[in-house]
Short mmCIF file of C-alpha atoms in Angstrom, two decimals:
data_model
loop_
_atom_site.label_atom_id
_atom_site.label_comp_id
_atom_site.label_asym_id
_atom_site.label_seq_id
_atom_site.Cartn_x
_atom_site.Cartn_y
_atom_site.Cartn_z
CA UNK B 1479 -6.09 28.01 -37.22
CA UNK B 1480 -5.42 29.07 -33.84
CA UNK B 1481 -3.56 27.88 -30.46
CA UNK B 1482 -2.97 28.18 -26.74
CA UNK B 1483 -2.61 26.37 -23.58
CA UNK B 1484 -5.54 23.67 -23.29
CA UNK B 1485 -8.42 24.46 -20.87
CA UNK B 1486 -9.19 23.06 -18.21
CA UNK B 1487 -9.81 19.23 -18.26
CA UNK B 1488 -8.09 19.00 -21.63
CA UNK B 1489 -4.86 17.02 -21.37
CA UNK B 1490 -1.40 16.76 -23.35
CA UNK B 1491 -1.45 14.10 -26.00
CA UNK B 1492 1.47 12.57 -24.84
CA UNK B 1493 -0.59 11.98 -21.24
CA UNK B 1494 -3.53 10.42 -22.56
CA UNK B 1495 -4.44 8.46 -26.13
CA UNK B 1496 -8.46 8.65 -25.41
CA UNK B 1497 -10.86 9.59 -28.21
CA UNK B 1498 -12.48 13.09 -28.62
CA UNK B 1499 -15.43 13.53 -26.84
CA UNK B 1500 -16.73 15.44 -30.08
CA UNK B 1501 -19.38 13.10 -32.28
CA UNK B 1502 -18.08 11.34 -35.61
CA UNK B 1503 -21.59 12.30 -37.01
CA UNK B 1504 -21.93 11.93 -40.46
CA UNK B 1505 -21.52 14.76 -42.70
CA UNK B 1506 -23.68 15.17 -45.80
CA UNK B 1507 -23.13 12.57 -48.49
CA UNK B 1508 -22.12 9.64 -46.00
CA UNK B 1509 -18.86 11.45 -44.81
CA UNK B 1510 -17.49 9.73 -41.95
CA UNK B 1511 -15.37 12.15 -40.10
CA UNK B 1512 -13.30 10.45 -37.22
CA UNK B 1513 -11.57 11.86 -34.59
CA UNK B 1514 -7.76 12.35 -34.78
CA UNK B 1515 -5.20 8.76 -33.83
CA UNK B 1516 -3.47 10.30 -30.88
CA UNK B 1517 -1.55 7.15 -30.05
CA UNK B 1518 -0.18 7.74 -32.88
CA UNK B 1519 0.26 11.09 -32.83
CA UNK B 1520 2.37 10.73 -30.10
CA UNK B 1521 4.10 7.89 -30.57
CA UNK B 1522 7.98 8.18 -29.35
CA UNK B 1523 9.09 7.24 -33.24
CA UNK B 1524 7.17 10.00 -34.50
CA UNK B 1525 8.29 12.45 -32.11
CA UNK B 1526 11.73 11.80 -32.08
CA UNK B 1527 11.57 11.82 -35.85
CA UNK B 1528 10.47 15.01 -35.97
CA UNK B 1529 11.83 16.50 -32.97
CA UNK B 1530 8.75 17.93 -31.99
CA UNK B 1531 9.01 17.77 -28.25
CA UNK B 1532 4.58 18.34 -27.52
CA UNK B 1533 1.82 17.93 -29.01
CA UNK B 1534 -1.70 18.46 -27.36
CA UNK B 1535 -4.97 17.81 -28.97
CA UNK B 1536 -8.13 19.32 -27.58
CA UNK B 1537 -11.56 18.55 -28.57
CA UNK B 1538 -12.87 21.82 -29.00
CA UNK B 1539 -11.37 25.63 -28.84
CA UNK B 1540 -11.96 28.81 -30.00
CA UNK B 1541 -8.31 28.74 -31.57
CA UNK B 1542 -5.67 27.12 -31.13
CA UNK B 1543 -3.38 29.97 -32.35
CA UNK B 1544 -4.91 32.65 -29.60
CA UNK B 1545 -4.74 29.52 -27.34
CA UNK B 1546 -0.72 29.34 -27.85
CA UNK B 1547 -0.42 32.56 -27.75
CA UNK B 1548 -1.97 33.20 -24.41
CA UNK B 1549 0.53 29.65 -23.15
CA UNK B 1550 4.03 31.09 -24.15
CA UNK B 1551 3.15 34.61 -22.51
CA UNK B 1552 1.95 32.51 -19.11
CA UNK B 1553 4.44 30.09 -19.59
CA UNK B 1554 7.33 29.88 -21.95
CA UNK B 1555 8.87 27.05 -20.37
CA UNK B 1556 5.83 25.30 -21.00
CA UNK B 1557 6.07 25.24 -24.77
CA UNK B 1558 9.04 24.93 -26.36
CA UNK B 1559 10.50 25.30 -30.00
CA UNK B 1560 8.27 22.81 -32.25
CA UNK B 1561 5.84 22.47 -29.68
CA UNK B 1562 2.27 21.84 -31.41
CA UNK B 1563 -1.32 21.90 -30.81
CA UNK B 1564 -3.99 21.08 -32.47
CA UNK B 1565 -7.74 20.77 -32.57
CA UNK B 1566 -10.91 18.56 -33.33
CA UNK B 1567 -13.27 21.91 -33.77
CA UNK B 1568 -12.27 25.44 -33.86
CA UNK B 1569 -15.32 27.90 -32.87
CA UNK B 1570 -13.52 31.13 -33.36
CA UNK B 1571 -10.43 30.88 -36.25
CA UNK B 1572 -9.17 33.85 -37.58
CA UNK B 1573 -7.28 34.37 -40.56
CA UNK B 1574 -5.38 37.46 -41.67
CA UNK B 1575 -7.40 40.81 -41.49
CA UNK B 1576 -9.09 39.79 -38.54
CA UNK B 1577 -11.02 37.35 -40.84
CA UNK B 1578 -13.32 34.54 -39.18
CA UNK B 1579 -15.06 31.22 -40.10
CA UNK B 1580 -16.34 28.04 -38.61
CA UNK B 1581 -15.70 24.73 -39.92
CA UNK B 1582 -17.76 21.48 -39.03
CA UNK B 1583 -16.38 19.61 -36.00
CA UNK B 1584 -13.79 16.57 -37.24
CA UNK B 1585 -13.55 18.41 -40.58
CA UNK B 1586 -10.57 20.20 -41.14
CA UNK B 1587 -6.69 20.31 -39.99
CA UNK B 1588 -6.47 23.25 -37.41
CA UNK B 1589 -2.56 22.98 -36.09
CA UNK B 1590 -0.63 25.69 -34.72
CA UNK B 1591 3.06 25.57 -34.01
CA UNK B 1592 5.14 27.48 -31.54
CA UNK B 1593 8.49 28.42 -33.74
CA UNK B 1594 11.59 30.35 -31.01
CA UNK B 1595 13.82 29.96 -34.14
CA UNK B 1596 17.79 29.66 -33.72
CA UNK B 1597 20.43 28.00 -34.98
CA UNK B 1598 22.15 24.42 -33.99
CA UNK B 1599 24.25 26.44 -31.40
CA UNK B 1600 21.69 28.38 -29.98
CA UNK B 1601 21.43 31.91 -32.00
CA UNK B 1602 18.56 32.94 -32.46
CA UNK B 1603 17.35 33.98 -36.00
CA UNK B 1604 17.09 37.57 -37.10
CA UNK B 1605 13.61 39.03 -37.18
CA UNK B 1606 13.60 40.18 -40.40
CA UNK B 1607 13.73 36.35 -41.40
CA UNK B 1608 10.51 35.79 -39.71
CA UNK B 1609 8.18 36.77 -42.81
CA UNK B 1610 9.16 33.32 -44.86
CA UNK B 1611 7.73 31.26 -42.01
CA UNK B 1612 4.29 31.22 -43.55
CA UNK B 1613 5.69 30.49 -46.47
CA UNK B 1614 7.65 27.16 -45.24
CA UNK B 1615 4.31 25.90 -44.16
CA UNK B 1616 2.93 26.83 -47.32
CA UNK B 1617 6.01 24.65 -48.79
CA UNK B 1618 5.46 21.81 -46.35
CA UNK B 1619 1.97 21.44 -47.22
CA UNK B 1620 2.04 21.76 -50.79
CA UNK B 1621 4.32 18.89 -50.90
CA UNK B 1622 2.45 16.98 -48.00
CA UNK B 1623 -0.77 16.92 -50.12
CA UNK B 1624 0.91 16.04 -53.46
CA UNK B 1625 2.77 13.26 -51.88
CA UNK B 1626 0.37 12.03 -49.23
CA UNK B 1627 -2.91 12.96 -50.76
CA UNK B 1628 -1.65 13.29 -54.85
CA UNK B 1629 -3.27 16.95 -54.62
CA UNK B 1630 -0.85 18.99 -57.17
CA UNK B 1631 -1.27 22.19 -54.74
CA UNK B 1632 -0.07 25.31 -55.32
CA UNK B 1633 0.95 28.87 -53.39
CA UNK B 1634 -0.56 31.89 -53.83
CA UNK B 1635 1.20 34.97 -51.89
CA UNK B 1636 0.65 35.59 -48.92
CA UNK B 1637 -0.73 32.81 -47.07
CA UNK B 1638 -2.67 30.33 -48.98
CA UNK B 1639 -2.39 26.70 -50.53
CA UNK B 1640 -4.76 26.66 -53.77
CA UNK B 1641 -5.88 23.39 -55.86
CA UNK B 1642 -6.97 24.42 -59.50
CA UNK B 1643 -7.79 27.87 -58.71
CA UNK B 1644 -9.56 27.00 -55.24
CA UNK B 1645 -8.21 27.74 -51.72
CA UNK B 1646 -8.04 24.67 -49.64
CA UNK B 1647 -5.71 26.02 -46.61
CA UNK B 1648 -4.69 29.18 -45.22
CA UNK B 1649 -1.84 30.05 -42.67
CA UNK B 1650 -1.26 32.68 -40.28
CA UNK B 1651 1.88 33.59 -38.66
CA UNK B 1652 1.52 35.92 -35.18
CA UNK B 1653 4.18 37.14 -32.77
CA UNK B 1654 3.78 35.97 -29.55
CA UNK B 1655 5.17 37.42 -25.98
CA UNK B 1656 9.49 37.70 -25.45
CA UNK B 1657 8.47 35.72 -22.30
CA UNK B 1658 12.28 35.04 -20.20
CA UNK B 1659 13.38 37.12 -22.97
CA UNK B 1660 15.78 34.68 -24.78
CA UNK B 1661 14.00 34.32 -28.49
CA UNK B 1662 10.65 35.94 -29.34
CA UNK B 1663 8.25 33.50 -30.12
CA UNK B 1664 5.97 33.13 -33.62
CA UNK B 1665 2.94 30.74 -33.47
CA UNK B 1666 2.05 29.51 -36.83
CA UNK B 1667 -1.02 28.57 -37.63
CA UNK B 1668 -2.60 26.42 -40.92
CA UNK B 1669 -6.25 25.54 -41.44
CA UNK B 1670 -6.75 22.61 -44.30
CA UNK B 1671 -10.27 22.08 -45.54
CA UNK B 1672 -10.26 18.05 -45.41
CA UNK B 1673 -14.10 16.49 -45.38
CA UNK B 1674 -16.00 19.48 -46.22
CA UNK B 1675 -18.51 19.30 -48.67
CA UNK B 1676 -19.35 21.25 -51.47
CA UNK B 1677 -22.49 23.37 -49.46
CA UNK B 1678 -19.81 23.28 -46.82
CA UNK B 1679 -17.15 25.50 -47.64
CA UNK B 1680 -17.21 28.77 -46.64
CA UNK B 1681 -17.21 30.16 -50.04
CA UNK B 1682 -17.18 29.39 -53.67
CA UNK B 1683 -13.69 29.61 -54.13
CA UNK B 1684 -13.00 27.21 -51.17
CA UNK B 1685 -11.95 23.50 -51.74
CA UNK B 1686 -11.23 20.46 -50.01
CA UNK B 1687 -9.29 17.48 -49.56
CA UNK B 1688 -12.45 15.44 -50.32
CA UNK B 1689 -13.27 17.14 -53.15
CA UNK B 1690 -10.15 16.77 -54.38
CA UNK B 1691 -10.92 12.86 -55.05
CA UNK B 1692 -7.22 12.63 -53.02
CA UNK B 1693 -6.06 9.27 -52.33
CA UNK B 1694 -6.76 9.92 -48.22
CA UNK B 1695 -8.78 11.67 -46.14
CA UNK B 1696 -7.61 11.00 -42.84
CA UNK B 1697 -6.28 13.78 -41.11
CA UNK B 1698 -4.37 11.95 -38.98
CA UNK B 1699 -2.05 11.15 -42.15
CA UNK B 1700 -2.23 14.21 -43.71
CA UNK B 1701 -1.40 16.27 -40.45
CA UNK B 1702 1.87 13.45 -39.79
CA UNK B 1703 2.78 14.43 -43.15
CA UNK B 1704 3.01 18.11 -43.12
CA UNK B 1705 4.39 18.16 -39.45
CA UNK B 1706 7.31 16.23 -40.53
CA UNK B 1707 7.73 18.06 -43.56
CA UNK B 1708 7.56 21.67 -41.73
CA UNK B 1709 9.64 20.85 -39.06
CA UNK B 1710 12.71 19.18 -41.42
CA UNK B 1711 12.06 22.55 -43.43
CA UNK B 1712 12.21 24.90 -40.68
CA UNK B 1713 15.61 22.89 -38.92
CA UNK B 1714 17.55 23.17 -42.18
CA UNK B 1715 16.23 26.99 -42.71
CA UNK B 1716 17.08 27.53 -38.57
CA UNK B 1717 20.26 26.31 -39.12
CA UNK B 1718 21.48 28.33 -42.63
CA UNK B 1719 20.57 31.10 -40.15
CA UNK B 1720 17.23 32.15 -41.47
CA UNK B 1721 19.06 33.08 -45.43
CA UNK B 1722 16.35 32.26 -48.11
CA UNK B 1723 19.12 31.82 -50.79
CA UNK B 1724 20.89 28.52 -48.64
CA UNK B 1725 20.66 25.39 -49.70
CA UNK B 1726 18.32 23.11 -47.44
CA UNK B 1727 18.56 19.55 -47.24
CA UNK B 1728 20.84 19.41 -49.77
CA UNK B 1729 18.32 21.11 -52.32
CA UNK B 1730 17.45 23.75 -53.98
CA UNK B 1731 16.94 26.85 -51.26
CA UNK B 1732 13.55 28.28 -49.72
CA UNK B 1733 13.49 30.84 -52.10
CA UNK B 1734 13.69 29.05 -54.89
CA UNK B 1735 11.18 26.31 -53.84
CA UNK B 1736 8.56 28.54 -52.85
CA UNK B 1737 9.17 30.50 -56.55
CA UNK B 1738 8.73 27.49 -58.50
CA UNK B 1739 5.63 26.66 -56.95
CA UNK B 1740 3.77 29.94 -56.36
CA UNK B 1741 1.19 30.83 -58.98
CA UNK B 1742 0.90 33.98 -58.11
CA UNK B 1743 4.09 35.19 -59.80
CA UNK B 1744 4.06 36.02 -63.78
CA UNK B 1745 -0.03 37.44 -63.67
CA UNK B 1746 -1.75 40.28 -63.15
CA UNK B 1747 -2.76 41.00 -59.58
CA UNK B 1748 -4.15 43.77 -57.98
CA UNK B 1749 -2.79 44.19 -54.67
CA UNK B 1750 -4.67 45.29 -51.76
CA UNK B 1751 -3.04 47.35 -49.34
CA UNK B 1752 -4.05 48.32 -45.98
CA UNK B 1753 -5.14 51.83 -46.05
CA UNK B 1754 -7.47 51.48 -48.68
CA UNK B 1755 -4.37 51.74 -51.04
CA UNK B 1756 -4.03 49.13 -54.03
CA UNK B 1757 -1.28 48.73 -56.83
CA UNK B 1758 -2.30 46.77 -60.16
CA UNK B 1759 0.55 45.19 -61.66
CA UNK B 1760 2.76 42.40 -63.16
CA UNK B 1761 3.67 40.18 -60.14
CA UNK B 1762 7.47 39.79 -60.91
CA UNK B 1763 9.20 37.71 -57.97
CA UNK B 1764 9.82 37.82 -54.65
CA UNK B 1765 12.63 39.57 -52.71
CA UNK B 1766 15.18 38.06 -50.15
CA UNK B 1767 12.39 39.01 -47.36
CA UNK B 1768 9.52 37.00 -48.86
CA UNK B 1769 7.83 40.62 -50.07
CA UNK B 1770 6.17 40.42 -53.69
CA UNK B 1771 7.75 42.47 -56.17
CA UNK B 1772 4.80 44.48 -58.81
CA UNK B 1773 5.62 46.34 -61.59
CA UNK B 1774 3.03 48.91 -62.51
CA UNK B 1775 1.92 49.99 -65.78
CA UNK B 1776 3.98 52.79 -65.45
CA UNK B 1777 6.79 50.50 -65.36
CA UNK B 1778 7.39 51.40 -60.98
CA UNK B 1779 8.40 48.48 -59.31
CA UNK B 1780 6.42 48.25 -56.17
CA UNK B 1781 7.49 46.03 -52.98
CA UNK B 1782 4.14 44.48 -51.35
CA UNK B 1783 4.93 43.56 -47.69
CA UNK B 1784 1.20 43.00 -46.05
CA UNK B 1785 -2.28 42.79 -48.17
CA UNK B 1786 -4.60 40.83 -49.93
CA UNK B 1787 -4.04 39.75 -53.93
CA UNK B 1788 -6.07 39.38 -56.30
CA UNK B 1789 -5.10 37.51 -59.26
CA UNK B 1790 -6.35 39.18 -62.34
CA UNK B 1791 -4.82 36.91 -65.48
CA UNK B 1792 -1.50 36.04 -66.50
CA UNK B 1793 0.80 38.85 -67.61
CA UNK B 1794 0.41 40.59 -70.57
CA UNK B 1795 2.82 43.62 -71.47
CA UNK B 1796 0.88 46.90 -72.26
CA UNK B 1797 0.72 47.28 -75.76
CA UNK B 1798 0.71 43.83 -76.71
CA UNK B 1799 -2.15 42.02 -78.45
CA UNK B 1800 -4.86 41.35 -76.18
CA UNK B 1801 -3.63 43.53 -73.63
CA UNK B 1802 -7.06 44.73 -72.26
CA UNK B 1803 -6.42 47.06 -68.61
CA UNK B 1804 -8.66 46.12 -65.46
CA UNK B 1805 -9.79 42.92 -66.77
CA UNK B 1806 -10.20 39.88 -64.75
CA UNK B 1807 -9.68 36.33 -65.38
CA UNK B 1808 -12.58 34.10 -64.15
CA UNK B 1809 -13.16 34.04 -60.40
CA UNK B 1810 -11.29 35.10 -57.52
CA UNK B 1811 -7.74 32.99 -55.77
#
């Protein structure tokens, strides 16, 4: 879920349409896993659609987000707003927390994007505005796999897409370097779980595209798909200068998509909290930064800016019928 400049050898996509020198072995249960279609990856239509102005694929890194990271400290000029990278086999992603996991080679999505976020004329968005990024993606690939794949995904605060209950992707936003100066850069990072089997996953709770039954597996689609819909997403959001309460596209605004689709809001949760600290609590909503709101027992509203969640059951008021503290609801989001 990581990125960076490509080694040595490696080359942009746009300067070479040659297949990955990683195998298409099998995986278990006759899954063919194939490498990714750069021609058409970097076909002109699809860039220009987009407006992404570079995307590199690389057979093999140890992440593409620590990659990217390392290439707009080196060299801003290098990697523009939108630019993209991607790779056949991470050996080293990370996830929030420091978190790490290997997937099979040819078996995931692992994308990263470099985000310098400003409006239409040039002025750059507030930080503050910086914490719905991971959200956005979240958006964009929620409705990339119910519209590409027919996966009826949902969110699940901070950072994760979930499928009945079972993570299938997780994102993670990092700062990267001022370089010239001019806007400080975010690389964005998303890992999808596409071919993986069920012995594959990393654990229980885990999902994939595959299992699924979706109506595609090829992450050459399904990476087209939520590229496009990310980068219209963050334009529109760019240009109503990072607000969460604007309009975009003519819709309904971030906040409100990301609301109606996050299943973490209305239950129980217990919220982790670095330090050791948790809360337990009714999630409620979510404020104009992206933070989840929790109201205690005690009837405290808490605002959660970093952690892990836990979601316990859906909401139940103390007192009421049923109302049973500390229990949890079967298996962990």
């Amino acid at each position: 879920m990581d990125a960076s400049q490509p080694a040595d050898g490696q080359e942009p996509i746009n300067s070479s349409a040659r297949e990955p020198e990683t195998a298409a072995e099998p995986a278990p249960h006759h899954v063919v896993r194939e490498g990714l279609d750069r021609a058409s990856l970097s076909s002109g239509d699809f860039l220009s659609a987009t407006g992404i102005p570079r995307i590199v694929v690389v057979d093999s890194t140890g992440s593409t987000n620590a990659d990217l990271l390392e290439g707009v400290a080196a060299d801003p000029g290098a990697w523009p707003d939108l630019s993209v990278l991607t790779a056949e086999y991470q050996t080293a992603a990370r996830g929030r927390l420091d978190r790490r996991w290997e997937a099979p080679p040819l078996s995931s999505v692992s994308v990263s994007v470099v985000l310098r976020p400003a409006n239409a004329e040039g002025r750059p968005l507030p930080t503050h505005t910086y914490s719905w990024f991971s959200l956005l993606a979240a958006l964009a690939l929620r409705e990339a796999l119910l519209e590409t794949a027919g996966i009826p995904a949902e969110l699940k605060w901070p950072n994760d897409v979930l499928v009945r209950g079972h993570k299938i992707a997780g994102i993670l936003a990092q700062m990267g370097s001022m370089g010239d100066g001019s806007v400080p850069a975010v690389v964005l990072g998303t890992g999808l779980n596409v071919t993986l089997t069920a012995s594959e996953l990393p654990v229980p709770t885990a999902t994939s595209v595959l299992l699924e039954n979706a109506r595609t597996v090829d992450r050459t689609v399904l990476l087209k798909s939520y590229l496009s819909r990310f980068a219209a997403l963050y334009r529109s959001f760019c240009n109503a200068d990072g607000d969460p309460t604007a309009g975009l596209a003519g819709g309904p605004s971030l906040h409100k998509r990301v609301e109606a689709v996050m299943t973490t809001l209305g239950k129980q949760v217990r919220a982790q909290l670095p330090g050791d600290h948790e809360i337990i609590g009714h999630a409620t909503r979510l404020d104009e930064y992206g933070s989840l709101l929790v109201v205690d027992a005690a009837s405290h509203e808490h605002v959660v800016t970093a952690g892990d969640v836990v979601h316990l059951r859906p909401w139940t008021p103390p007192g009421a019928a049923g109302a049973v503290p500390g229990t949890a609801e079967s298996g962990y989001a």
